[in-house]
Coordinates of C-alpha atoms in Angstrom, one line a residue:
M1 CA 86.9 108.4 79.9
K2 CA 89.0 111.2 78.5
K3 CA 90.9 111.4 81.8
L4 CA 91.6 107.7 81.8
S5 CA 92.8 107.8 78.1
F6 CA 95.2 110.7 79.1
F7 CA 96.8 108.6 81.8
I8 CA 97.0 105.6 79.6
L9 CA 98.9 107.6 76.9
L10 CA 101.1 109.3 79.6
N11 CA 102.1 106.0 81.2
C12 CA 102.7 104.4 77.8
A13 CA 105.2 107.0 77.1
L14 CA 106.9 106.6 80.5
S15 CA 106.8 102.8 80.1
F16 CA 108.6 102.6 76.8
A17 CA 111.2 105.0 78.1
S18 CA 112.2 102.4 80.8
A19 CA 115.8 101.3 80.8
Q20 CA 116.8 97.7 80.0
A21 CA 117.2 95.3 82.9
V22 CA 117.5 91.6 83.5
Q23 CA 114.3 89.9 82.6
S24 CA 112.3 88.0 85.2
E25 CA 111.3 84.4 84.5
N26 CA 108.8 84.1 87.2
V27 CA 106.3 86.4 89.0
V28 CA 104.7 86.1 92.4
I29 CA 101.9 88.4 93.3
V30 CA 100.6 88.9 96.8
T31 CA 97.3 90.8 97.6
L32 CA 96.3 92.0 101.1
D33 CA 92.6 92.6 100.9
G34 CA 91.6 96.2 101.8
F35 CA 94.9 97.0 103.6
R36 CA 95.1 100.8 103.8
W37 CA 98.0 102.9 102.4
Q38 CA 97.9 104.9 105.7
E39 CA 99.2 102.0 107.7
V40 CA 101.7 101.0 105.1
F41 CA 103.4 104.4 105.2
T42 CA 102.8 105.6 108.8
G43 CA 102.1 102.4 110.8
A44 CA 99.4 102.3 113.5
D45 CA 97.0 105.2 113.3
S46 CA 97.0 107.4 116.5
L47 CA 93.3 108.0 116.3
L48 CA 92.5 104.3 116.4
S49 CA 95.4 103.3 118.6
F50 CA 94.2 105.5 121.5
D51 CA 90.5 105.4 120.9
S52 CA 89.0 105.3 124.5
T53 CA 85.7 104.1 123.2
A54 CA 87.2 101.2 121.2
R55 CA 86.0 97.6 121.7
Y56 CA 89.4 96.3 120.7
S57 CA 92.5 96.2 122.8
T58 CA 94.3 99.5 122.6
K59 CA 96.8 98.2 125.2
Y60 CA 97.8 95.4 122.8
I61 CA 98.3 98.0 120.0
A62 CA 100.4 100.2 122.3
N63 CA 102.6 97.4 123.4
K64 CA 103.1 95.8 120.0
F65 CA 102.7 98.5 117.3
W66 CA 103.1 101.9 118.8
S67 CA 106.2 104.2 118.6
A68 CA 106.7 107.9 118.7
T69 CA 107.4 108.4 114.9
A70 CA 105.7 107.2 111.8
N71 CA 109.0 105.7 110.5
E72 CA 109.3 103.6 113.7
R73 CA 105.7 102.5 113.6
R74 CA 105.6 101.4 110.0
Q75 CA 108.8 99.4 110.6
K76 CA 107.3 97.7 113.7
L77 CA 104.2 96.9 111.7
L78 CA 105.8 95.7 108.5
P79 CA 109.5 94.9 109.2
F80 CA 110.2 92.9 106.0
L81 CA 108.6 95.5 103.8
W82 CA 110.6 98.4 105.3
T83 CA 114.0 96.8 106.1
E84 CA 114.4 94.4 103.1
L85 CA 112.0 95.1 100.2
V86 CA 111.9 98.9 100.1
P87 CA 115.7 99.4 100.1
K88 CA 116.1 96.9 97.2
G89 CA 112.8 97.5 95.3
I90 CA 110.1 100.1 95.1
L91 CA 107.0 101.1 97.1
T92 CA 104.5 103.5 95.7
G93 CA 101.3 105.0 97.0
N94 CA 102.2 107.5 99.7
R95 CA 99.5 110.1 99.0
N96 CA 101.0 112.4 101.6
A97 CA 103.9 112.8 99.2
G98 CA 101.7 113.1 96.1
N99 CA 102.7 109.6 94.9
M100 CA 99.3 108.3 94.0
V101 CA 98.2 104.8 93.2
S102 CA 94.4 104.4 92.6
T103 CA 91.8 102.1 91.4
A104 CA 90.6 103.2 87.9
N105 CA 87.3 101.3 88.4
P106 CA 84.6 103.5 90.0
H107 CA 83.4 101.0 92.6
W108 CA 86.3 100.6 95.2
F109 CA 85.5 97.1 96.4
S110 CA 86.9 93.6 95.9
Y111 CA 85.6 91.9 92.7
P112 CA 86.1 95.1 90.6
G113 CA 89.5 95.6 92.2
Y114 CA 90.8 92.1 91.6
N115 CA 89.3 92.2 88.1
E116 CA 91.3 95.4 87.4
I117 CA 94.5 93.9 88.9
F118 CA 94.4 90.7 86.8
T119 CA 92.8 91.8 83.6
G120 CA 94.2 95.3 83.3
F121 CA 90.7 96.5 82.5
P122 CA 88.8 98.7 84.9
D123 CA 85.4 97.4 83.8
S124 CA 82.7 99.5 85.3
T125 CA 80.0 96.8 84.5
I126 CA 81.6 94.6 87.2
N127 CA 79.7 96.1 90.1
S128 CA 79.1 93.3 92.7
N129 CA 80.9 90.6 94.6
A130 CA 78.6 87.9 93.3
K131 CA 80.1 84.6 92.1
V132 CA 79.7 85.4 88.4
P133 CA 82.4 84.0 86.1
N134 CA 84.4 86.9 84.9
K135 CA 83.9 87.6 81.2
N136 CA 87.3 89.4 80.9
E137 CA 90.5 87.5 80.2
N138 CA 93.1 87.7 82.9
V139 CA 96.9 87.8 82.4
F140 CA 97.5 84.5 84.1
E141 CA 95.0 82.9 81.8
F142 CA 96.7 84.6 78.8
L143 CA 100.1 83.4 79.8
N144 CA 98.9 79.9 80.7
K145 CA 98.0 79.4 77.0
L146 CA 101.6 79.7 76.0
P147 CA 103.8 76.6 76.0
D148 CA 106.4 78.0 78.4
F149 CA 103.7 78.6 81.1
K150 CA 101.2 75.9 80.5
G151 CA 100.5 74.1 83.8
K152 CA 102.9 76.5 85.6
V153 CA 100.2 79.0 86.8
A154 CA 98.3 78.9 90.1
S155 CA 96.3 81.1 92.5
F156 CA 95.6 80.5 96.2
G157 CA 93.1 82.8 97.9
S158 CA 91.3 82.9 101.2
W159 CA 88.1 84.3 99.7
D160 CA 85.9 81.9 97.8
V161 CA 85.2 84.3 95.0
F162 CA 88.6 84.1 93.3
A163 CA 87.5 81.1 91.2
S164 CA 84.9 83.4 89.6
I165 CA 87.1 86.4 89.4
L166 CA 89.8 84.4 87.6
N167 CA 87.2 82.3 85.8
E168 CA 88.8 79.0 86.7
K169 CA 86.8 76.8 84.3
R170 CA 87.7 78.9 81.3
S171 CA 91.2 79.9 82.4
G172 CA 92.4 76.4 82.8
F173 CA 94.8 76.9 85.7
L174 CA 94.5 75.9 89.4
V175 CA 92.6 78.3 91.5
N176 CA 92.4 77.1 95.1
D177 CA 90.1 79.4 97.2
G178 CA 87.8 79.3 100.2
F179 CA 87.9 75.9 101.9
R180 CA 88.5 73.8 98.8
D181 CA 91.2 71.1 98.9
V182 CA 94.1 71.1 96.6
P183 CA 93.4 68.3 94.1
G184 CA 95.7 65.8 92.4
K185 CA 98.7 63.8 93.6
L186 CA 99.9 65.3 96.9
N187 CA 102.7 64.8 99.3
E188 CA 102.1 64.1 103.0
K189 CA 102.3 67.8 104.0
Q190 CA 99.8 68.8 101.4
I191 CA 97.4 66.1 102.5
A192 CA 97.7 67.3 106.1
L193 CA 97.2 71.0 105.1
N194 CA 94.0 70.1 103.2
K195 CA 92.7 68.5 106.4
L196 CA 94.0 71.2 108.7
Q197 CA 92.2 74.1 106.9
H198 CA 88.8 72.5 107.8
E199 CA 89.8 72.2 111.5
L200 CA 90.8 75.9 111.9
P201 CA 88.1 78.3 113.2
D202 CA 85.6 79.5 110.5
L203 CA 85.8 83.0 111.9
F204 CA 84.2 84.8 109.0
H205 CA 81.2 82.5 108.3
G206 CA 81.2 83.3 104.6
G207 CA 83.4 80.9 102.7
E208 CA 86.6 82.5 103.6
R209 CA 89.3 80.6 105.3
L210 CA 92.0 82.1 107.6
D211 CA 95.1 83.4 105.8
V212 CA 97.4 81.1 107.7
A213 CA 95.9 78.1 105.8
T214 CA 96.1 79.9 102.4
F215 CA 99.8 80.8 102.9
H216 CA 100.9 77.3 103.9
I217 CA 98.8 75.5 101.3
G218 CA 100.2 77.9 98.6
M219 CA 103.8 77.6 99.8
E220 CA 103.7 73.8 99.8
Y221 CA 102.3 73.8 96.3
M222 CA 105.0 76.2 95.2
K223 CA 107.7 73.9 96.7
A224 CA 106.2 70.8 95.1
N225 CA 105.3 72.2 91.7
Q226 CA 107.5 75.3 91.0
P227 CA 105.0 77.4 89.2
R228 CA 106.2 80.3 87.1
L229 CA 103.2 82.5 88.0
I230 CA 101.6 82.3 91.4
H231 CA 99.1 84.5 93.4
F232 CA 98.6 84.5 97.1
G233 CA 95.3 86.3 98.0
F234 CA 95.0 87.1 101.7
G235 CA 91.8 88.4 103.3
D236 CA 92.1 88.7 107.1
T237 CA 92.9 92.4 107.0
D238 CA 89.6 93.2 105.3
E239 CA 87.5 91.0 107.5
F240 CA 88.9 92.3 110.7
A241 CA 88.6 95.9 109.5
H242 CA 84.9 95.4 108.6
A243 CA 84.5 94.0 112.1
G244 CA 86.0 97.1 113.6
Q245 CA 88.8 95.1 115.2
Y246 CA 91.8 97.3 114.7
D247 CA 94.1 95.3 116.9
Y248 CA 93.4 92.1 114.8
Y249 CA 93.7 94.1 111.6
L250 CA 97.2 95.3 112.5
D251 CA 98.1 91.8 113.7
A252 CA 97.0 90.3 110.4
A253 CA 99.1 92.7 108.4
Q254 CA 102.2 92.0 110.5
K255 CA 101.7 88.2 110.1
T256 CA 101.3 88.6 106.4
D257 CA 104.5 90.6 106.3
A258 CA 106.3 87.7 108.0
W259 CA 104.8 85.2 105.5
I260 CA 106.0 87.4 102.6
R261 CA 109.5 87.4 104.2
E262 CA 109.4 83.6 104.3
L263 CA 108.2 83.5 100.7
W264 CA 111.0 85.8 99.5
N265 CA 113.6 83.9 101.5
Y266 CA 112.5 80.7 99.8
I267 CA 112.5 82.4 96.4
Q268 CA 116.1 83.6 96.9
S269 CA 117.3 80.3 98.3
N270 CA 115.9 78.1 95.5
P271 CA 118.0 78.0 92.2
Y272 CA 114.8 77.7 90.2
Y273 CA 113.6 81.1 91.4
A274 CA 116.6 83.0 92.8
N275 CA 117.4 86.3 91.0
K276 CA 114.9 85.3 88.3
T277 CA 111.7 86.1 90.1
T278 CA 109.8 89.4 90.7
L279 CA 107.5 89.8 93.7
I280 CA 104.6 92.3 93.5
I281 CA 102.5 93.2 96.6
T282 CA 99.3 95.2 96.4
T283 CA 95.7 95.6 97.5
D284 CA 92.3 95.5 95.8
H285 CA 91.0 98.7 97.3
G286 CA 91.5 101.3 100.0
R287 CA 89.4 102.2 103.0
G288 CA 88.0 105.3 104.6
A289 CA 89.7 107.6 107.1
A290 CA 90.1 106.8 110.8
K291 CA 87.9 109.7 111.9
G292 CA 84.3 108.8 112.2
G293 CA 84.9 105.0 111.8
A294 CA 85.1 105.2 108.0
W295 CA 88.3 103.0 108.1
R296 CA 86.0 100.0 108.6
D297 CA 84.5 100.4 105.2
H298 CA 85.1 101.0 101.5
G299 CA 83.1 101.5 98.3
S300 CA 82.4 104.5 96.1
E301 CA 80.5 106.2 98.8
I302 CA 83.5 106.2 101.1
P303 CA 86.0 109.1 100.4
G304 CA 89.5 107.9 99.8
A305 CA 88.7 104.2 99.3
D306 CA 90.2 104.4 95.8
G307 CA 93.6 105.0 97.3
I308 CA 95.9 101.9 97.2
W309 CA 99.6 101.1 97.0
I310 CA 102.0 98.8 95.1
A311 CA 105.4 97.3 96.2
A312 CA 107.7 95.3 94.0
I313 CA 111.2 93.7 94.2
G314 CA 113.1 91.6 91.7
P315 CA 115.6 91.7 88.8
S316 CA 113.3 93.8 86.6
I317 CA 112.5 96.4 89.2
K318 CA 114.3 99.6 89.5
P319 CA 115.6 100.0 93.1
V320 CA 113.8 103.3 93.8
G321 CA 113.0 102.6 97.4
E322 CA 110.0 104.6 98.7
S323 CA 108.8 106.6 95.8
T324 CA 108.1 110.3 96.7
A325 CA 107.9 111.5 93.1
K326 CA 104.6 113.2 92.1
A327 CA 102.9 110.6 90.0
Q328 CA 99.6 108.8 89.3
Y329 CA 99.6 105.0 88.8
Y330 CA 96.6 102.6 88.6
Q331 CA 96.1 99.0 89.8
G332 CA 95.0 98.3 86.2
Q333 CA 98.7 98.6 85.1
I334 CA 99.7 95.5 87.0
A335 CA 98.4 93.0 84.5
S336 CA 100.4 94.2 81.6
S337 CA 103.4 94.6 83.9
I338 CA 103.2 90.9 84.8
A339 CA 103.3 90.0 81.2
R340 CA 106.2 92.5 80.5
L341 CA 108.2 91.0 83.4
V342 CA 108.3 87.7 81.6
G343 CA 109.0 89.2 78.2
K344 CA 105.4 89.1 76.8
E345 CA 102.8 91.6 75.8
F346 CA 99.3 91.1 77.2
K347 CA 96.9 91.3 74.2
T348 CA 93.3 90.4 74.5
S349 CA 89.8 91.4 73.3
H350 CA 89.2 94.0 76.0
P351 CA 91.3 97.2 76.7
V352 CA 94.4 96.7 78.8
M353 CA 96.2 99.5 80.7
P354 CA 99.9 99.9 80.0
P355 CA 102.7 98.6 82.2
L356 CA 103.9 100.5 85.2
P357 CA 106.9 102.8 84.3
F358 CA 109.2 101.3 86.9
I359 CA 108.8 97.8 85.3
S360 CA 111.7 97.4 82.9
K361 CA 111.7 95.0 79.9

């Protein structure tokens, strides 16, 4: 606890030293469940790409994702991130450079990670993925109580536990997760997407729809309702990693990168959002190393599964690019950063970690 308090005080000092910048009016947060920092910064992993014992297609990986250098591989895998977001925003979490982003919670799996992201509180008592309504207030819930944001907040997630993580009943904003239909008065495309999600393969057999449905359902809601705060929670990367399907894992990450490009292009082309919206991209936890197959898993027993990454772009983000400064950030700093981006301070009954220092007022 002393270590955590030290980092809170340190990051507080750094945060309040931030320079003034144009204030965002809207925030979009995208999460890729369990997507490793190793692929973000170096692309396809050589140990996994050329594993002669693999049950996945190494030929597919070689043809689509492999290049001689890490810079080429990461750009092949995540072209939007590396060609558009990084030059105009910031990417943190390259542990090879000593730029550390970690979970502050001790568990290193999904519910504790998402709780930390949205509540700013690394609550050690949250220690399972059970569908238990979260006792901690999240930043979307906090902002939804304010007149300027009431009814302008939404979350769309592939995993059917988001309604519990964000405590939908208490929070009072739309959480559309799993295979649930979007309620209310809908346009024709929304009606069709509600139907389509049930016709796609149920690959994961656990209440988690494919990310393609989550993206298009969320995008159509965004176009129809123009929320000021919206979350897209993607899960294919985690599911394919657990299944040991590295080819599908990489493919899912690349498809998500393309959806994020489409999302950002929409933001910048719409007067309601353009130059007034900050996009944050992150993950709930890391994974193990490639050697020995630990990349498939996560949790406190897997070394390195606390290592994550954060990317951001928008009018309130300092255009640092790929951050190689020696630093330690935590996913618990995202919640107060979201509030700061829209000119608010996240105050609630539980402790909240301070904003990230590269988020300006």
